[in-house]
Coordinates of C-alpha atoms in Angstrom, one line a residue:
Chain A
M158 CA -18.1 -8.4 -1.6
K159 CA -14.8 -9.1 0.2
N160 CA -13.5 -6.2 2.3
P161 CA -10.1 -4.8 1.3
T162 CA -7.3 -5.4 3.8
A163 CA -4.7 -3.2 5.3
A164 CA -1.8 -3.1 7.7
I165 CA 0.1 -0.4 9.6
I166 CA 3.8 -0.1 10.2
I167 CA 4.7 2.3 13.0
I168 CA 8.4 3.3 12.5
G169 CA 9.9 4.8 15.6
N170 CA 12.3 4.2 18.4
E171 CA 10.2 6.6 20.4
I172 CA 7.3 4.2 20.6
L173 CA 9.5 1.2 21.6
S174 CA 11.2 3.3 24.3
G175 CA 7.9 4.3 25.8
R176 CA 8.7 8.0 25.2
T177 CA 5.7 8.5 23.0
Q178 CA 2.2 7.1 23.3
D179 CA 1.0 6.1 19.8
V180 CA -2.3 7.5 18.8
N181 CA -2.0 7.0 15.0
V182 CA -3.2 3.4 15.0
Q183 CA -6.6 4.2 16.5
F184 CA -7.2 7.1 14.1
I185 CA -6.3 5.0 11.0
A186 CA -8.2 2.0 12.3
M187 CA -11.4 4.0 12.8
R188 CA -11.2 5.7 9.4
L189 CA -10.5 2.4 7.7
A190 CA -13.5 0.7 9.4
L191 CA -15.8 3.5 8.2
R192 CA -14.6 2.8 4.6
G193 CA -15.0 -0.9 5.0
I194 CA -11.3 -1.7 4.9
K195 CA -10.2 -4.4 7.3
L196 CA -7.1 -3.6 9.4
E197 CA -5.4 -7.0 9.9
D198 CA -1.9 -6.3 11.2
V199 CA 0.0 -3.6 13.0
R200 CA 3.8 -3.7 13.7
V201 CA 6.0 -1.3 15.5
V202 CA 9.6 -1.4 14.2
P203 CA 12.7 0.5 15.3
D204 CA 14.7 2.9 13.1
V205 CA 16.8 0.1 11.7
P206 CA 16.9 -0.4 7.9
V207 CA 16.7 -4.2 7.8
R208 CA 13.6 -4.2 10.1
I209 CA 11.8 -1.5 8.1
I210 CA 12.6 -3.1 4.7
G211 CA 11.6 -6.5 6.0
A212 CA 8.3 -5.3 7.4
V213 CA 7.4 -3.3 4.3
N214 CA 8.1 -6.3 2.0
E215 CA 6.3 -8.8 4.2
M216 CA 3.2 -6.7 4.7
R217 CA 2.8 -5.2 1.2
A218 CA 2.7 -8.8 -0.1
A219 CA 0.2 -10.0 2.6
Y220 CA -2.3 -7.1 2.6
G221 CA -4.2 -4.9 0.1
M222 CA -2.5 -1.8 1.4
V223 CA 0.1 -0.7 3.9
F224 CA 0.3 2.6 5.8
T225 CA 3.6 3.6 7.5
T226 CA 3.9 6.4 10.0
G227 CA 7.1 8.1 11.0
G228 CA 10.7 8.7 9.9
I229 CA 10.2 11.0 6.9
G230 CA 11.8 14.3 8.3
P231 CA 15.2 15.7 7.5
T232 CA 17.2 14.3 10.4
H233 CA 19.6 11.3 10.5
D234 CA 17.0 9.1 12.2
D235 CA 14.5 9.7 9.3
I236 CA 15.3 6.7 7.1
T237 CA 11.8 5.5 6.0
S238 CA 12.0 6.9 2.5
E239 CA 15.3 5.2 1.5
C240 CA 14.2 2.0 3.2
V241 CA 11.0 1.9 1.2
A242 CA 13.1 2.5 -2.0
A243 CA 15.3 -0.5 -1.0
A244 CA 12.2 -2.6 -0.3
F245 CA 10.8 -1.9 -3.8
G246 CA 14.3 -2.3 -5.3
V247 CA 14.1 1.1 -7.0
P248 CA 16.5 4.1 -7.0
W249 CA 16.1 6.7 -4.3
E250 CA 16.4 10.0 -6.2
P251 CA 15.5 13.7 -6.2
H252 CA 11.9 14.2 -7.0
E253 CA 11.8 17.4 -9.0
P254 CA 8.2 18.6 -8.3
S255 CA 8.8 18.1 -4.5
M256 CA 12.2 19.7 -4.7
Q257 CA 10.5 22.7 -6.4
V258 CA 7.9 23.0 -3.6
L259 CA 10.7 22.9 -1.0
R260 CA 12.7 25.5 -2.9
E261 CA 9.7 27.8 -3.0
Y262 CA 9.0 27.3 0.7
L263 CA 12.6 27.5 2.0
G264 CA 14.2 29.7 -0.6
P265 CA 18.0 30.0 -0.7
R266 CA 18.1 28.7 2.9
M267 CA 17.5 25.2 1.7
N268 CA 20.2 22.8 2.8
A269 CA 21.3 19.3 1.9
E270 CA 19.3 17.8 4.7
Q271 CA 16.1 19.5 3.7
A272 CA 16.7 18.5 0.1
R273 CA 16.8 14.9 1.4
M274 CA 13.1 15.3 2.2
A275 CA 12.4 15.6 -1.5
T276 CA 14.4 12.5 -2.3
L277 CA 11.9 9.8 -3.0
P278 CA 11.8 6.2 -4.3
R279 CA 11.5 6.3 -8.1
G280 CA 7.8 6.1 -9.1
A281 CA 6.6 7.5 -5.8
V282 CA 3.6 9.9 -5.9
P283 CA 3.6 12.7 -3.2
I284 CA 0.7 12.9 -0.7
R285 CA -0.7 16.3 -0.1
N286 CA -0.6 17.7 3.4
E287 CA -2.1 20.9 4.6
V288 CA 0.0 21.2 7.7
S289 CA 3.7 21.0 6.8
I290 CA 6.2 20.4 4.1
A291 CA 6.8 16.8 5.2
P292 CA 7.0 14.6 2.1
G293 CA 4.6 11.7 2.4
F294 CA 4.2 9.6 -0.7
T295 CA 2.6 6.5 -2.2
I296 CA 4.4 3.8 -4.0
G297 CA 2.6 0.6 -5.1
N298 CA 0.2 -0.2 -2.3
V299 CA 2.4 1.5 0.3
H300 CA 1.4 4.9 1.8
V301 CA 4.3 6.6 3.6
M302 CA 3.1 9.1 6.1
A303 CA 4.4 11.4 8.9
G304 CA 4.6 10.3 12.5
V305 CA 3.3 13.6 14.0
P306 CA -0.4 12.9 14.5
R307 CA -1.7 16.2 13.0
I308 CA 0.4 15.8 9.9
M309 CA -0.4 12.1 9.6
Q310 CA -4.1 12.9 9.8
S311 CA -3.9 15.5 7.1
M312 CA -2.1 13.1 4.8
F313 CA -4.6 10.3 5.5
M314 CA -7.5 12.6 4.7
A315 CA -5.7 13.4 1.4
L316 CA -5.4 9.8 0.5
E317 CA -8.8 8.7 1.7
P318 CA -10.9 9.5 -1.3
D319 CA -8.7 7.3 -3.5
L320 CA -8.7 4.3 -1.2
P321 CA -10.7 1.3 -2.3
C322 CA -14.1 0.8 -0.6
G323 CA -15.7 -2.1 1.1
Q324 CA -19.0 -2.3 2.9
P325 CA -18.5 -0.1 6.1
I326 CA -17.7 -2.2 9.2
E327 CA -20.3 -1.1 11.7
M328 CA -20.4 -1.6 15.5
R329 CA -23.2 -1.9 17.9
A330 CA -22.7 -2.3 21.7
V331 CA -24.5 -2.9 25.0
H332 CA -23.0 -2.9 28.5
G333 CA -24.0 -3.8 32.0
M334 CA -22.4 -2.7 35.3
G335 CA -21.8 -5.6 37.6
V336 CA -22.0 -8.3 34.9
M337 CA -19.4 -11.1 35.5
E338 CA -18.0 -12.2 32.2
G339 CA -17.9 -15.8 33.3
N340 CA -21.7 -15.9 33.9
I341 CA -22.6 -14.8 30.4
A342 CA -19.8 -16.6 28.5
A343 CA -21.9 -19.6 27.5
G344 CA -24.8 -17.5 26.4
L345 CA -22.6 -15.2 24.5
G346 CA -20.9 -18.1 22.8
A347 CA -24.3 -19.3 21.7
I348 CA -25.1 -15.8 20.3
Q349 CA -21.8 -15.8 18.4
N350 CA -22.7 -19.1 16.9
Q351 CA -26.2 -17.9 15.9
F352 CA -24.8 -14.7 14.4
S353 CA -21.8 -16.2 12.8
D354 CA -21.7 -13.4 10.2
T355 CA -21.0 -10.9 13.0
D356 CA -17.9 -10.6 15.2
M357 CA -18.9 -10.6 18.9
G358 CA -16.5 -9.3 21.5
S359 CA -16.7 -9.1 25.3
Y360 CA -14.7 -6.4 27.1
P361 CA -14.5 -6.0 30.9
F362 CA -14.1 -2.4 32.0
Q363 CA -14.0 -0.5 35.2
R364 CA -15.9 2.7 36.1
D365 CA -15.8 4.4 39.5
G366 CA -14.2 1.3 41.1
R367 CA -16.9 -1.1 39.8
W368 CA -16.5 -3.7 37.0
G369 CA -18.8 -4.1 34.1
V370 CA -18.7 -5.8 30.7
A371 CA -19.3 -4.3 27.3
I372 CA -20.5 -6.6 24.5
V373 CA -19.7 -5.4 21.0
A374 CA -21.0 -6.7 17.7
K375 CA -19.1 -5.8 14.5
G376 CA -20.0 -6.5 10.9
T377 CA -21.4 -5.1 7.7
D378 CA -25.1 -5.9 8.2
V379 CA -26.6 -3.4 10.7
A380 CA -29.9 -5.3 11.1
R381 CA -28.0 -8.4 12.1
L382 CA -25.8 -6.4 14.5
E383 CA -28.8 -4.9 16.2
A384 CA -30.5 -8.3 16.4
A385 CA -27.4 -9.8 18.1
I386 CA -27.3 -6.9 20.5
I387 CA -30.9 -7.5 21.5
E388 CA -29.9 -11.0 22.3
A389 CA -26.9 -9.8 24.3
S390 CA -29.1 -7.4 26.2
A391 CA -31.5 -10.2 27.2
L392 CA -28.5 -12.1 28.4
I393 CA -27.5 -9.2 30.7
K394 CA -31.1 -8.8 31.8
A395 CA -31.2 -12.5 32.8
Q396 CA -28.5 -11.7 35.2
G397 CA -30.8 -9.3 37.0
I398 CA -28.8 -6.4 35.6
D399 CA -30.1 -3.5 33.4
P400 CA -28.5 -3.5 30.0
V401 CA -27.4 -0.1 28.8
Q402 CA -27.2 0.5 25.0
G403 CA -23.9 1.6 23.5
E404 CA -20.4 1.6 24.8
P405 CA -19.7 2.6 28.5
G406 CA -19.1 6.4 28.3
Chain B
M248 CA 26.9 -6.3 28.9
K249 CA 24.4 -6.8 26.2
N250 CA 20.9 -5.7 27.1
P251 CA 18.2 -8.4 27.1
T252 CA 15.6 -8.1 24.4
A253 CA 11.8 -8.2 24.4
A254 CA 8.7 -8.1 22.2
I255 CA 5.0 -7.5 22.8
I256 CA 2.1 -9.2 21.1
I257 CA -1.2 -7.3 21.5
I258 CA -4.0 -9.8 20.9
G259 CA -7.3 -8.1 20.2
N260 CA -9.8 -7.2 17.5
E261 CA -10.7 -4.2 19.6
I262 CA -7.4 -2.5 18.8
L263 CA -7.5 -3.3 15.1
S264 CA -11.1 -2.0 14.8
G265 CA -10.2 1.3 16.5
R266 CA -12.6 0.6 19.4
T267 CA -9.9 0.7 22.0
Q268 CA -6.8 2.9 22.3
D269 CA -3.9 0.7 23.4
V270 CA -2.1 2.0 26.5
N271 CA -0.3 -1.2 27.4
V272 CA 2.7 -0.8 25.0
Q273 CA 3.8 2.4 26.6
F274 CA 3.5 1.1 30.2
I275 CA 5.5 -2.1 29.4
A276 CA 8.0 -0.1 27.2
M277 CA 8.8 2.3 30.0
R278 CA 9.1 -0.4 32.7
L279 CA 11.4 -2.5 30.4
A280 CA 13.6 0.5 29.7
L281 CA 14.1 1.2 33.4
R282 CA 15.2 -2.4 33.8
G283 CA 17.6 -2.2 30.9
I284 CA 15.5 -4.6 28.6
K285 CA 15.3 -3.5 25.0
L286 CA 11.9 -3.6 23.5
E287 CA 12.5 -4.5 19.8
D288 CA 9.2 -5.4 18.3
V289 CA 5.5 -4.9 18.9
R290 CA 2.7 -6.6 16.9
V291 CA -1.0 -6.3 17.0
V292 CA -2.8 -9.5 15.9
P293 CA -6.5 -10.3 15.6
D294 CA -8.3 -13.0 17.6
V295 CA -7.4 -15.6 15.0
P296 CA -5.5 -18.8 16.1
V297 CA -3.1 -19.0 13.1
R298 CA -2.1 -15.4 13.6
I299 CA -1.6 -15.7 17.4
I300 CA 0.3 -19.0 17.1
G301 CA 2.5 -17.7 14.3
A302 CA 3.4 -14.5 16.2
V303 CA 4.2 -16.3 19.4
N304 CA 6.5 -18.8 17.7
E305 CA 8.2 -16.2 15.6
M306 CA 8.8 -13.8 18.4
R307 CA 9.8 -16.2 21.2
A308 CA 12.5 -17.5 18.9
A309 CA 13.7 -14.0 17.9
Y310 CA 13.7 -12.2 21.3
G311 CA 14.8 -12.9 24.9
M312 CA 11.2 -12.6 26.2
V313 CA 7.7 -12.0 24.9
F314 CA 4.8 -10.4 26.6
T315 CA 1.3 -10.9 25.3
T316 CA -1.8 -8.9 26.4
G317 CA -5.4 -9.8 25.9
G318 CA -7.6 -12.8 25.3
I319 CA -7.4 -14.6 28.6
G320 CA -11.0 -14.3 29.9
P321 CA -13.8 -16.8 29.9
T322 CA -15.6 -15.8 26.7
H323 CA -15.5 -17.3 23.2
D324 CA -13.2 -14.6 21.9
D325 CA -10.6 -15.4 24.6
I326 CA -8.3 -17.9 22.8
T327 CA -4.8 -16.8 23.8
S328 CA -4.2 -19.7 26.3
E329 CA -5.0 -22.5 23.9
C330 CA -3.1 -20.8 21.1
V331 CA 0.0 -20.5 23.3
A332 CA -0.3 -24.2 24.1
A333 CA -0.5 -25.0 20.4
A334 CA 2.5 -22.7 19.7
F335 CA 4.6 -24.7 22.3
G336 CA 3.2 -28.0 21.1
V337 CA 2.0 -29.0 24.6
P338 CA -1.4 -30.1 25.9
W339 CA -3.9 -27.5 27.1
E340 CA -5.2 -29.0 30.3
P341 CA -6.8 -28.1 33.7
H342 CA -4.2 -26.5 36.0
E343 CA -5.2 -27.8 39.5
P344 CA -3.9 -25.1 41.7
S345 CA -5.6 -22.4 39.5
M346 CA -8.8 -24.5 39.5
Q347 CA -8.6 -24.5 43.3
V348 CA -8.3 -20.7 43.5
L349 CA -11.3 -20.3 41.1
R350 CA -13.3 -22.8 43.1
E351 CA -12.7 -20.9 46.3
Y352 CA -13.5 -17.6 44.7
L353 CA -16.6 -18.7 42.7
G354 CA -17.9 -21.5 44.9
P355 CA -20.5 -23.9 43.5
R356 CA -21.5 -21.2 40.9
M357 CA -18.4 -22.0 38.9
N358 CA -19.3 -23.0 35.3
A359 CA -17.5 -24.6 32.4
E360 CA -16.5 -21.2 30.9
Q361 CA -15.0 -20.1 34.1
A362 CA -13.2 -23.4 34.5
R363 CA -11.7 -22.8 31.0
M364 CA -9.8 -19.9 32.6
A365 CA -7.9 -22.4 34.8
T366 CA -7.0 -24.5 31.7
L367 CA -3.4 -23.7 30.9
P368 CA -0.6 -25.0 28.6
R369 CA 1.2 -27.9 30.4
G370 CA 4.2 -26.4 32.2
A371 CA 2.7 -22.9 32.6
V372 CA 3.3 -21.1 35.8
P373 CA 0.5 -18.7 36.9
I374 CA 1.2 -15.0 37.3
R375 CA -0.1 -13.4 40.5
N376 CA -2.5 -10.6 40.1
E377 CA -4.0 -8.4 42.8
V378 CA -6.9 -7.1 40.8
S379 CA -8.9 -10.0 39.5
I380 CA -9.0 -13.8 39.0
A381 CA -7.8 -13.5 35.4
P382 CA -5.3 -16.3 34.8
G383 CA -2.0 -14.9 33.4
F384 CA 0.9 -17.3 33.1
T385 CA 4.4 -17.8 32.0
I386 CA 5.6 -20.6 29.8
G387 CA 9.2 -20.7 28.5
N388 CA 10.1 -17.1 27.7
V389 CA 6.5 -16.0 27.0
H390 CA 4.5 -14.1 29.6
V391 CA 0.7 -14.1 28.9
M392 CA -1.1 -11.2 30.5
A393 CA -4.6 -9.6 30.6
G394 CA -5.6 -6.9 28.2
V395 CA -7.4 -4.7 30.7
P396 CA -4.7 -2.1 31.6
R397 CA -5.1 -2.3 35.4
I398 CA -4.9 -6.1 35.5
M399 CA -2.1 -6.2 33.0
Q400 CA -0.1 -3.7 35.2
S401 CA -0.6 -5.8 38.3
M402 CA 0.6 -8.9 36.4
F403 CA 3.6 -7.1 35.0
M404 CA 4.6 -5.8 38.5
A405 CA 4.4 -9.4 39.8
L406 CA 6.7 -10.6 37.0
E407 CA 9.1 -7.7 37.2
P408 CA 11.4 -8.8 40.0
D409 CA 12.2 -12.0 38.2
L410 CA 12.9 -10.5 34.8
P411 CA 16.6 -10.4 33.7
C412 CA 18.3 -7.0 34.1
G413 CA 20.4 -5.0 31.7
Q414 CA 21.9 -1.6 32.3
P415 CA 19.0 0.8 32.6
I416 CA 18.3 2.7 29.3
E417 CA 18.3 6.3 30.3
M418 CA 17.0 9.3 28.4
R419 CA 17.9 13.0 28.4
A420 CA 16.3 15.6 26.3
V421 CA 16.3 19.3 25.3
H422 CA 13.8 21.2 23.2
G423 CA 13.4 24.5 21.5
M424 CA 10.3 26.3 20.3
G425 CA 10.6 27.6 16.8
V426 CA 13.4 25.3 15.8
M427 CA 13.1 24.0 12.3
E428 CA 14.3 20.4 12.1
G429 CA 15.9 21.0 8.7
N430 CA 18.2 23.7 10.1
I431 CA 19.7 21.5 12.8
A432 CA 19.7 18.2 10.9
A433 CA 23.3 18.4 9.7
G434 CA 24.6 19.4 13.2
L435 CA 22.5 16.8 14.9
G436 CA 23.8 14.1 12.5
A437 CA 27.3 15.2 13.5
I438 CA 26.5 14.9 17.2
Q439 CA 25.0 11.4 16.6
N440 CA 28.3 10.4 14.9
Q441 CA 30.4 11.8 17.7
F442 CA 28.2 10.1 20.3
S443 CA 27.8 6.8 18.5
D444 CA 27.1 5.0 21.7
T445 CA 23.9 7.0 22.3
D446 CA 20.8 6.9 20.2
M447 CA 19.8 10.5 19.2
G448 CA 16.2 11.2 18.1
S449 CA 14.6 14.4 16.8
Y450 CA 10.9 14.9 17.3
P451 CA 8.8 17.8 16.1
F452 CA 6.0 18.8 18.3
Q453 CA 3.3 21.5 18.5
R454 CA 2.3 23.6 21.5
D455 CA -0.3 26.4 21.4
G456 CA -0.2 26.4 17.6
R457 CA 3.6 26.8 17.4
W458 CA 6.1 24.1 16.3
G459 CA 9.2 23.1 18.2
V460 CA 11.7 20.2 18.1
A461 CA 12.6 17.9 21.0
I462 CA 16.0 16.2 20.8
V463 CA 16.3 13.0 22.9
A464 CA 19.4 11.1 23.7
K465 CA 19.0 7.5 24.9
G466 CA 21.6 5.1 26.2
T467 CA 23.2 3.5 29.2
D468 CA 25.9 6.0 30.0
V469 CA 24.3 9.0 31.6
A470 CA 27.5 11.2 31.4
R471 CA 27.6 10.6 27.7
L472 CA 23.9 11.4 27.3
E473 CA 24.3 14.6 29.2
A474 CA 27.3 15.6 27.1
A475 CA 25.4 14.9 23.9
I476 CA 22.5 17.1 25.2
I477 CA 24.9 19.9 25.9
E478 CA 26.0 19.7 22.3
A479 CA 22.4 19.6 21.1
S480 CA 21.6 22.6 23.3
A481 CA 24.4 24.6 21.7
L482 CA 22.9 23.6 18.3
I483 CA 19.6 25.1 19.3
K484 CA 21.3 28.2 20.7
A485 CA 23.1 28.7 17.4
Q486 CA 19.7 29.1 15.8
G487 CA 19.1 32.1 18.1
I488 CA 16.6 30.1 20.1
D489 CA 16.7 29.3 23.9
P490 CA 17.2 25.6 24.5
V491 CA 14.9 24.3 27.3
Q492 CA 16.2 21.2 29.2
G493 CA 13.9 18.1 29.2
E494 CA 11.0 17.1 27.1
P495 CA 8.3 19.7 26.3
G496 CA 5.7 19.5 29.1

């Protein structure tokens, strides 16, 4: 079975300016891996229509599904929804059921900017969200979500049961303090060749001023991952260093 | 004066799998803004040659400078250097001065995998790094840096004095607890129109279970930013809410 593929488009000047630390990619990436969906591409684009439209069209053609985060509120810098309509070449128009929800929530106070939030690409299906009235939606293989992490997470959880499934992508790891990557590189390359169905990564890290290396095996066959990690542990041991199972804490 | 432009390519399966939370984008973004360099694009690509080569060539043509992070160590999954050589269409060959540094550091223990680290695209200039022997380098407008944040930061600091300068991109902010974005959206749009030389953003946030909105003005003219924030503060005040200068803490 081939794993479904996915991409993320982060829409937001606030990431590109350094104002905001993105945390949405890691959340989505971990949830997708559990479901066996392979995240293959992430882009951060500014609040500029041609860039958003271009990224949406390029990525929805290249990957099984696309998640966008950011730009769906009521203010002038929230332009994701109309850009997605333009990308799909469909009208951007009032979505009556969403308008109704907003009207119930806001009552007669509702203004034109708030009504903009219930303006969606024709054919879009709203995404439920327990946290706010932010209007996420799905159109084709594109899922348009909020940028605020708590709201995004609620939307993702609402989408999750309907996403396609692949075999879950599992991870096993071992690490050793004081390992020098260069000294295990040849051995690790040999393990990667032997376990060509797994994806072996080597990641230096620092703890309390000392360097170590974590070796991570990813793949769908847990028995193979565990066998690869046993080999990697032996490699660390051969350096005279005690291998510690799992990631460094 | 037009601000120089930049892009970042994050090379690493560990970001796409959710194993690792990227923190390099925010560091680079903030430093670039201080220097007046506009970060316009960020991509995360897997450890796959065609993807790395494609991203490098697309982005070095589109932006003034490109920073890559990750994939420059001695292990089999470190393929950035040879991919950058391929992107530039130049040989990937031993770089004698770097080889010399490695030899001094590692002595007769140096193995073939470690020597790979001193193999660079022809014409590459090494980037100094106070933390490790990881071989960052610059070729053309592409700066190839480590993925480990501390090493990346040391490399970036070494590059920084030689990067082109634009007018620093400054930020001013005001926030209000209890502000509903929809209620200030029209007013904020009007402020954006009035201060078209600044970039106004509106960002909902949550503190202690309550929602608020931060309004951020970015641009090169501090007097204009401050004037725009005075207008935004009045907008918050008109909601019966006390505006608080700066970002929410």
